[in-house]
Amino acid sequence: MFSETALRFNLPSDLLYAIALKESGTTIIHSKTKQKRFQAWPWTMNYNKKGYFFKTRLELYNAAQSLVNSGNRVVDVCPMQMNWRWHQKRFDDLWQATNPKDCIQEAANYLVEISKMNNRNGWMSIVGGYHNLNRNIGNNYANGVKRICKQYQLNCFS
């Protein structure tokens, strides 16, 4: 899903996955082999700087909807951690935002939008803008994504 979307949007092949690892990565332990694997988790929410990992999309949706209904719109959802306050216009509703495929596509759209902004030259600058358009904050984030790309030998910045 990540690489296909990257290809459609002319992004580096592993960039979306690397961002998802940064945003929603968690260690999964295989039930039979007991092997550990770090992967992006589809049913993830961040609220008040705390990550929540749910077993199902419905659990994620119900938790996020409860927060939104109580007036809290600063909620990040899906493996790409799209912030509902800033990105709700990209989705028909919160249910759609919890769909990993739709969320990954909208994250790709957002990266393309950032790439067209003034003074956003190169993928490091674009990735930093994905997290925060303030360069001081965004640069630290982009460096974190770069470390993930290097650690997992991902094609992110070419």
JSON list of C-alpha atoms in Angstrom, two decimals:
[
{"chain": "A", "resi": 1, "resn": "MET", "atom": "CA", "xyz": [0.00, 0.00, 0.00]},
{"chain": "A", "resi": 2, "resn": "PHE", "atom": "CA", "xyz": [2.80, 2.45, 0.88]},
{"chain": "A", "resi": 3, "resn": "SER", "atom": "CA", "xyz": [5.01, 1.90, -2.16]},
{"chain": "A", "resi": 4, "resn": "GLU", "atom": "CA", "xyz": [2.07, 1.80, -4.60]},
{"chain": "A", "resi": 5, "resn": "THR", "atom": "CA", "xyz": [0.84, 5.13, -3.28]},
{"chain": "A", "resi": 6, "resn": "ALA", "atom": "CA", "xyz": [4.36, 6.59, -3.43]},
{"chain": "A", "resi": 7, "resn": "LEU", "atom": "CA", "xyz": [4.62, 5.53, -7.05]},
{"chain": "A", "resi": 8, "resn": "ARG", "atom": "CA", "xyz": [1.26, 7.14, -7.93]},
{"chain": "A", "resi": 9, "resn": "PHE", "atom": "CA", "xyz": [2.34, 10.42, -6.34]},
{"chain": "A", "resi": 10, "resn": "ASN", "atom": "CA", "xyz": [5.92, 10.34, -7.66]},
{"chain": "A", "resi": 11, "resn": "LEU", "atom": "CA", "xyz": [7.43, 10.11, -4.18]},
{"chain": "A", "resi": 12, "resn": "PRO", "atom": "CA", "xyz": [10.53, 8.09, -3.24]},
{"chain": "A", "resi": 13, "resn": "SER", "atom": "CA", "xyz": [9.42, 4.47, -2.97]},
{"chain": "A", "resi": 14, "resn": "ASP", "atom": "CA", "xyz": [9.84, 4.01, 0.79]},
{"chain": "A", "resi": 15, "resn": "LEU", "atom": "CA", "xyz": [9.22, 7.54, 2.04]},
{"chain": "A", "resi": 16, "resn": "LEU", "atom": "CA", "xyz": [5.61, 7.03, 3.12]},
{"chain": "A", "resi": 17, "resn": "TYR", "atom": "CA", "xyz": [6.49, 3.84, 4.96]},
{"chain": "A", "resi": 18, "resn": "ALA", "atom": "CA", "xyz": [9.39, 5.53, 6.74]},
{"chain": "A", "resi": 19, "resn": "ILE", "atom": "CA", "xyz": [7.09, 8.35, 7.87]},
{"chain": "A", "resi": 20, "resn": "ALA", "atom": "CA", "xyz": [4.56, 5.76, 9.05]},
{"chain": "A", "resi": 21, "resn": "LEU", "atom": "CA", "xyz": [7.29, 4.02, 11.05]},
{"chain": "A", "resi": 22, "resn": "LYS", "atom": "CA", "xyz": [8.17, 7.35, 12.66]},
{"chain": "A", "resi": 23, "resn": "GLU", "atom": "CA", "xyz": [4.53, 8.19, 13.35]},
{"chain": "A", "resi": 24, "resn": "SER", "atom": "CA", "xyz": [3.01, 4.86, 14.35]},
{"chain": "A", "resi": 25, "resn": "GLY", "atom": "CA", "xyz": [5.84, 2.36, 14.60]},
{"chain": "A", "resi": 26, "resn": "THR", "atom": "CA", "xyz": [5.56, -0.27, 17.28]},
{"chain": "A", "resi": 27, "resn": "THR", "atom": "CA", "xyz": [7.21, -3.58, 18.04]},
{"chain": "A", "resi": 28, "resn": "ILE", "atom": "CA", "xyz": [5.04, -6.58, 17.28]},
{"chain": "A", "resi": 29, "resn": "ILE", "atom": "CA", "xyz": [5.88, -10.01, 18.67]},
{"chain": "A", "resi": 30, "resn": "HIS", "atom": "CA", "xyz": [4.80, -12.89, 16.44]},
{"chain": "A", "resi": 31, "resn": "SER", "atom": "CA", "xyz": [2.58, -15.18, 18.52]},
{"chain": "A", "resi": 32, "resn": "LYS", "atom": "CA", "xyz": [4.10, -18.45, 17.29]},
{"chain": "A", "resi": 33, "resn": "THR", "atom": "CA", "xyz": [7.74, -17.65, 16.54]},
{"chain": "A", "resi": 34, "resn": "LYS", "atom": "CA", "xyz": [8.15, -14.96, 19.24]},
{"chain": "A", "resi": 35, "resn": "GLN", "atom": "CA", "xyz": [10.17, -12.93, 16.74]},
{"chain": "A", "resi": 36, "resn": "LYS", "atom": "CA", "xyz": [10.02, -9.16, 17.17]},
{"chain": "A", "resi": 37, "resn": "ARG", "atom": "CA", "xyz": [9.31, -6.86, 14.26]},
{"chain": "A", "resi": 38, "resn": "PHE", "atom": "CA", "xyz": [9.04, -3.07, 14.19]},
{"chain": "A", "resi": 39, "resn": "GLN", "atom": "CA", "xyz": [6.20, -1.98, 11.93]},
{"chain": "A", "resi": 40, "resn": "ALA", "atom": "CA", "xyz": [3.72, 0.79, 11.31]},
{"chain": "A", "resi": 41, "resn": "TRP", "atom": "CA", "xyz": [0.45, 0.12, 13.11]},
{"chain": "A", "resi": 42, "resn": "PRO", "atom": "CA", "xyz": [-2.76, 0.95, 11.21]},
{"chain": "A", "resi": 43, "resn": "TRP", "atom": "CA", "xyz": [-5.01, 1.58, 14.21]},
{"chain": "A", "resi": 44, "resn": "THR", "atom": "CA", "xyz": [-3.00, 4.26, 15.98]},
{"chain": "A", "resi": 45, "resn": "MET", "atom": "CA", "xyz": [-4.05, 7.49, 17.65]},
{"chain": "A", "resi": 46, "resn": "ASN", "atom": "CA", "xyz": [-2.05, 10.20, 19.36]},
{"chain": "A", "resi": 47, "resn": "TYR", "atom": "CA", "xyz": [-3.75, 12.49, 21.79]},
{"chain": "A", "resi": 48, "resn": "ASN", "atom": "CA", "xyz": [-2.11, 14.88, 24.23]},
{"chain": "A", "resi": 49, "resn": "LYS", "atom": "CA", "xyz": [1.35, 13.60, 23.21]},
{"chain": "A", "resi": 50, "resn": "LYS", "atom": "CA", "xyz": [0.48, 10.00, 24.09]},
{"chain": "A", "resi": 51, "resn": "GLY", "atom": "CA", "xyz": [0.23, 7.18, 21.58]},
{"chain": "A", "resi": 52, "resn": "TYR", "atom": "CA", "xyz": [-2.60, 4.65, 21.64]},
{"chain": "A", "resi": 53, "resn": "PHE", "atom": "CA", "xyz": [-2.50, 1.40, 19.70]},
{"chain": "A", "resi": 54, "resn": "PHE", "atom": "CA", "xyz": [-5.83, -0.31, 19.10]},
{"chain": "A", "resi": 55, "resn": "LYS", "atom": "CA", "xyz": [-6.62, -3.83, 17.93]},
{"chain": "A", "resi": 56, "resn": "THR", "atom": "CA", "xyz": [-9.21, -2.73, 15.35]},
{"chain": "A", "resi": 57, "resn": "ARG", "atom": "CA", "xyz": [-10.23, 0.20, 13.23]},
{"chain": "A", "resi": 58, "resn": "LEU", "atom": "CA", "xyz": [-13.54, 0.40, 15.09]},
{"chain": "A", "resi": 59, "resn": "GLU", "atom": "CA", "xyz": [-11.76, 0.74, 18.44]},
{"chain": "A", "resi": 60, "resn": "LEU", "atom": "CA", "xyz": [-9.59, 3.52, 17.01]},
{"chain": "A", "resi": 61, "resn": "TYR", "atom": "CA", "xyz": [-12.59, 5.28, 15.50]},
{"chain": "A", "resi": 62, "resn": "ASN", "atom": "CA", "xyz": [-14.65, 5.10, 18.70]},
{"chain": "A", "resi": 63, "resn": "ALA", "atom": "CA", "xyz": [-11.81, 6.52, 20.80]},
{"chain": "A", "resi": 64, "resn": "ALA", "atom": "CA", "xyz": [-11.08, 9.32, 18.33]},
{"chain": "A", "resi": 65, "resn": "GLN", "atom": "CA", "xyz": [-14.77, 10.12, 17.83]},
{"chain": "A", "resi": 66, "resn": "SER", "atom": "CA", "xyz": [-15.28, 10.34, 21.58]},
{"chain": "A", "resi": 67, "resn": "LEU", "atom": "CA", "xyz": [-12.48, 12.91, 21.83]},
{"chain": "A", "resi": 68, "resn": "VAL", "atom": "CA", "xyz": [-13.76, 14.90, 18.85]},
{"chain": "A", "resi": 69, "resn": "ASN", "atom": "CA", "xyz": [-17.33, 14.84, 20.22]},
{"chain": "A", "resi": 70, "resn": "SER", "atom": "CA", "xyz": [-16.06, 16.29, 23.49]},
{"chain": "A", "resi": 71, "resn": "GLY", "atom": "CA", "xyz": [-14.40, 19.17, 21.62]},
{"chain": "A", "resi": 72, "resn": "ASN", "atom": "CA", "xyz": [-10.87, 17.82, 21.30]},
{"chain": "A", "resi": 73, "resn": "ARG", "atom": "CA", "xyz": [-9.90, 18.14, 17.63]},
{"chain": "A", "resi": 74, "resn": "VAL", "atom": "CA", "xyz": [-6.13, 17.87, 18.12]},
{"chain": "A", "resi": 75, "resn": "VAL", "atom": "CA", "xyz": [-6.14, 14.13, 17.57]},
{"chain": "A", "resi": 76, "resn": "ASP", "atom": "CA", "xyz": [-3.78, 12.26, 15.22]},
{"chain": "A", "resi": 77, "resn": "VAL", "atom": "CA", "xyz": [-5.12, 9.10, 13.56]},
{"chain": "A", "resi": 78, "resn": "CYS", "atom": "CA", "xyz": [-4.01, 6.28, 11.27]},
{"chain": "A", "resi": 79, "resn": "PRO", "atom": "CA", "xyz": [-0.49, 5.04, 10.51]},
{"chain": "A", "resi": 80, "resn": "MET", "atom": "CA", "xyz": [0.41, 8.47, 9.08]},
{"chain": "A", "resi": 81, "resn": "GLN", "atom": "CA", "xyz": [-0.94, 10.31, 12.16]},
{"chain": "A", "resi": 82, "resn": "MET", "atom": "CA", "xyz": [-2.99, 12.84, 10.21]},
{"chain": "A", "resi": 83, "resn": "ASN", "atom": "CA", "xyz": [-4.10, 15.52, 12.67]},
{"chain": "A", "resi": 84, "resn": "TRP", "atom": "CA", "xyz": [-7.88, 15.91, 12.64]},
{"chain": "A", "resi": 85, "resn": "ARG", "atom": "CA", "xyz": [-7.74, 19.62, 13.48]},
{"chain": "A", "resi": 86, "resn": "TRP", "atom": "CA", "xyz": [-5.56, 20.48, 10.50]},
{"chain": "A", "resi": 87, "resn": "HIS", "atom": "CA", "xyz": [-6.51, 17.77, 8.01]},
{"chain": "A", "resi": 88, "resn": "GLN", "atom": "CA", "xyz": [-10.18, 16.97, 8.52]},
{"chain": "A", "resi": 89, "resn": "LYS", "atom": "CA", "xyz": [-11.04, 18.72, 5.24]},
{"chain": "A", "resi": 90, "resn": "ARG", "atom": "CA", "xyz": [-9.14, 15.96, 3.41]},
{"chain": "A", "resi": 91, "resn": "PHE", "atom": "CA", "xyz": [-11.69, 13.35, 4.52]},
{"chain": "A", "resi": 92, "resn": "ASP", "atom": "CA", "xyz": [-15.46, 12.95, 4.29]},
{"chain": "A", "resi": 93, "resn": "ASP", "atom": "CA", "xyz": [-15.54, 12.10, 7.99]},
{"chain": "A", "resi": 94, "resn": "LEU", "atom": "CA", "xyz": [-13.48, 10.65, 10.82]},
{"chain": "A", "resi": 95, "resn": "TRP", "atom": "CA", "xyz": [-14.36, 7.09, 9.78]},
{"chain": "A", "resi": 96, "resn": "GLN", "atom": "CA", "xyz": [-12.68, 7.66, 6.43]},
{"chain": "A", "resi": 97, "resn": "ALA", "atom": "CA", "xyz": [-9.65, 9.17, 8.19]},
{"chain": "A", "resi": 98, "resn": "THR", "atom": "CA", "xyz": [-9.20, 5.90, 10.10]},
{"chain": "A", "resi": 99, "resn": "ASN", "atom": "CA", "xyz": [-8.96, 3.94, 6.83]},
{"chain": "A", "resi": 100, "resn": "PRO", "atom": "CA", "xyz": [-5.22, 3.35, 6.33]},
{"chain": "A", "resi": 101, "resn": "LYS", "atom": "CA", "xyz": [-5.48, 3.40, 2.53]},
{"chain": "A", "resi": 102, "resn": "ASP", "atom": "CA", "xyz": [-7.27, 6.77, 2.48]},
{"chain": "A", "resi": 103, "resn": "CYS", "atom": "CA", "xyz": [-4.98, 8.17, 5.15]},
{"chain": "A", "resi": 104, "resn": "ILE", "atom": "CA", "xyz": [-1.83, 7.13, 3.32]},
{"chain": "A", "resi": 105, "resn": "GLN", "atom": "CA", "xyz": [-3.18, 8.70, 0.12]},
{"chain": "A", "resi": 106, "resn": "GLU", "atom": "CA", "xyz": [-3.93, 11.98, 1.88]},
{"chain": "A", "resi": 107, "resn": "ALA", "atom": "CA", "xyz": [-0.48, 11.98, 3.49]},
{"chain": "A", "resi": 108, "resn": "ALA", "atom": "CA", "xyz": [0.97, 11.62, -0.01]},
{"chain": "A", "resi": 109, "resn": "ASN", "atom": "CA", "xyz": [-1.23, 14.51, -1.20]},
{"chain": "A", "resi": 110, "resn": "TYR", "atom": "CA", "xyz": [0.03, 16.61, 1.67]},
{"chain": "A", "resi": 111, "resn": "LEU", "atom": "CA", "xyz": [3.68, 15.85, 0.85]},
{"chain": "A", "resi": 112, "resn": "VAL", "atom": "CA", "xyz": [3.05, 16.94, -2.75]},
{"chain": "A", "resi": 113, "resn": "GLU", "atom": "CA", "xyz": [1.43, 20.16, -1.50]},
{"chain": "A", "resi": 114, "resn": "ILE", "atom": "CA", "xyz": [4.42, 20.87, 0.74]},
{"chain": "A", "resi": 115, "resn": "SER", "atom": "CA", "xyz": [6.79, 20.22, -2.17]},
{"chain": "A", "resi": 116, "resn": "LYS", "atom": "CA", "xyz": [5.14, 23.11, -4.05]},
{"chain": "A", "resi": 117, "resn": "MET", "atom": "CA", "xyz": [5.61, 25.61, -1.21]},
{"chain": "A", "resi": 118, "resn": "ASN", "atom": "CA", "xyz": [8.25, 28.32, -1.46]},
{"chain": "A", "resi": 119, "resn": "ASN", "atom": "CA", "xyz": [11.68, 27.30, -0.19]},
{"chain": "A", "resi": 120, "resn": "ARG", "atom": "CA", "xyz": [10.82, 23.61, 0.15]},
{"chain": "A", "resi": 121, "resn": "ASN", "atom": "CA", "xyz": [13.68, 22.16, -1.84]},
{"chain": "A", "resi": 122, "resn": "GLY", "atom": "CA", "xyz": [14.59, 18.54, -1.31]},
{"chain": "A", "resi": 123, "resn": "TRP", "atom": "CA", "xyz": [12.93, 15.69, 0.50]},
{"chain": "A", "resi": 124, "resn": "MET", "atom": "CA", "xyz": [14.40, 16.52, 3.91]},
{"chain": "A", "resi": 125, "resn": "SER", "atom": "CA", "xyz": [12.71, 19.92, 3.83]},
{"chain": "A", "resi": 126, "resn": "ILE", "atom": "CA", "xyz": [9.45, 18.41, 2.58]},
{"chain": "A", "resi": 127, "resn": "VAL", "atom": "CA", "xyz": [9.44, 15.68, 5.23]},
{"chain": "A", "resi": 128, "resn": "GLY", "atom": "CA", "xyz": [10.17, 18.25, 7.92]},
{"chain": "A", "resi": 129, "resn": "GLY", "atom": "CA", "xyz": [7.18, 20.24, 6.71]},
{"chain": "A", "resi": 130, "resn": "TYR", "atom": "CA", "xyz": [4.99, 17.15, 7.00]},
{"chain": "A", "resi": 131, "resn": "HIS", "atom": "CA", "xyz": [5.47, 17.26, 10.75]},
{"chain": "A", "resi": 132, "resn": "ASN", "atom": "CA", "xyz": [5.62, 21.02, 11.20]},
{"chain": "A", "resi": 133, "resn": "LEU", "atom": "CA", "xyz": [6.06, 23.89, 8.76]},
{"chain": "A", "resi": 134, "resn": "ASN", "atom": "CA", "xyz": [8.29, 25.58, 11.34]},
{"chain": "A", "resi": 135, "resn": "ARG", "atom": "CA", "xyz": [11.72, 24.56, 10.05]},
{"chain": "A", "resi": 136, "resn": "ASN", "atom": "CA", "xyz": [13.35, 24.30, 13.48]},
{"chain": "A", "resi": 137, "resn": "ILE", "atom": "CA", "xyz": [10.79, 21.73, 14.59]},
{"chain": "A", "resi": 138, "resn": "GLY", "atom": "CA", "xyz": [10.49, 20.09, 11.18]},
{"chain": "A", "resi": 139, "resn": "ASN", "atom": "CA", "xyz": [14.23, 19.57, 10.74]},
{"chain": "A", "resi": 140, "resn": "ASN", "atom": "CA", "xyz": [14.48, 17.42, 13.87]},
{"chain": "A", "resi": 141, "resn": "TYR", "atom": "CA", "xyz": [11.59, 15.31, 12.64]},
{"chain": "A", "resi": 142, "resn": "ALA", "atom": "CA", "xyz": [13.11, 14.89, 9.17]},
{"chain": "A", "resi": 143, "resn": "ASN", "atom": "CA", "xyz": [16.38, 13.76, 10.76]},
{"chain": "A", "resi": 144, "resn": "GLY", "atom": "CA", "xyz": [14.43, 11.14, 12.69]},
{"chain": "A", "resi": 145, "resn": "VAL", "atom": "CA", "xyz": [12.84, 9.86, 9.48]},
{"chain": "A", "resi": 146, "resn": "LYS", "atom": "CA", "xyz": [16.28, 9.82, 7.85]},
{"chain": "A", "resi": 147, "resn": "ARG", "atom": "CA", "xyz": [17.63, 7.66, 10.69]},
{"chain": "A", "resi": 148, "resn": "ILE", "atom": "CA", "xyz": [14.76, 5.21, 10.17]},
{"chain": "A", "resi": 149, "resn": "CYS", "atom": "CA", "xyz": [15.51, 5.09, 6.44]},
{"chain": "A", "resi": 150, "resn": "LYS", "atom": "CA", "xyz": [19.14, 4.32, 7.13]},
{"chain": "A", "resi": 151, "resn": "GLN", "atom": "CA", "xyz": [18.42, 1.75, 9.84]},
{"chain": "A", "resi": 152, "resn": "TYR", "atom": "CA", "xyz": [15.96, -0.20, 7.67]},
{"chain": "A", "resi": 153, "resn": "GLN", "atom": "CA", "xyz": [17.77, 0.49, 4.38]},
{"chain": "A", "resi": 154, "resn": "LEU", "atom": "CA", "xyz": [14.80, 2.27, 2.86]},
{"chain": "A", "resi": 155, "resn": "ASN", "atom": "CA", "xyz": [14.82, 4.41, -0.30]},
{"chain": "A", "resi": 156, "resn": "CYS", "atom": "CA", "xyz": [13.52, 7.68, 1.10]},
{"chain": "A", "resi": 157, "resn": "PHE", "atom": "CA", "xyz": [15.49, 10.67, -0.09]},
{"chain": "A", "resi": 158, "resn": "SER", "atom": "CA", "xyz": [16.42, 9.97, -3.70]}
]
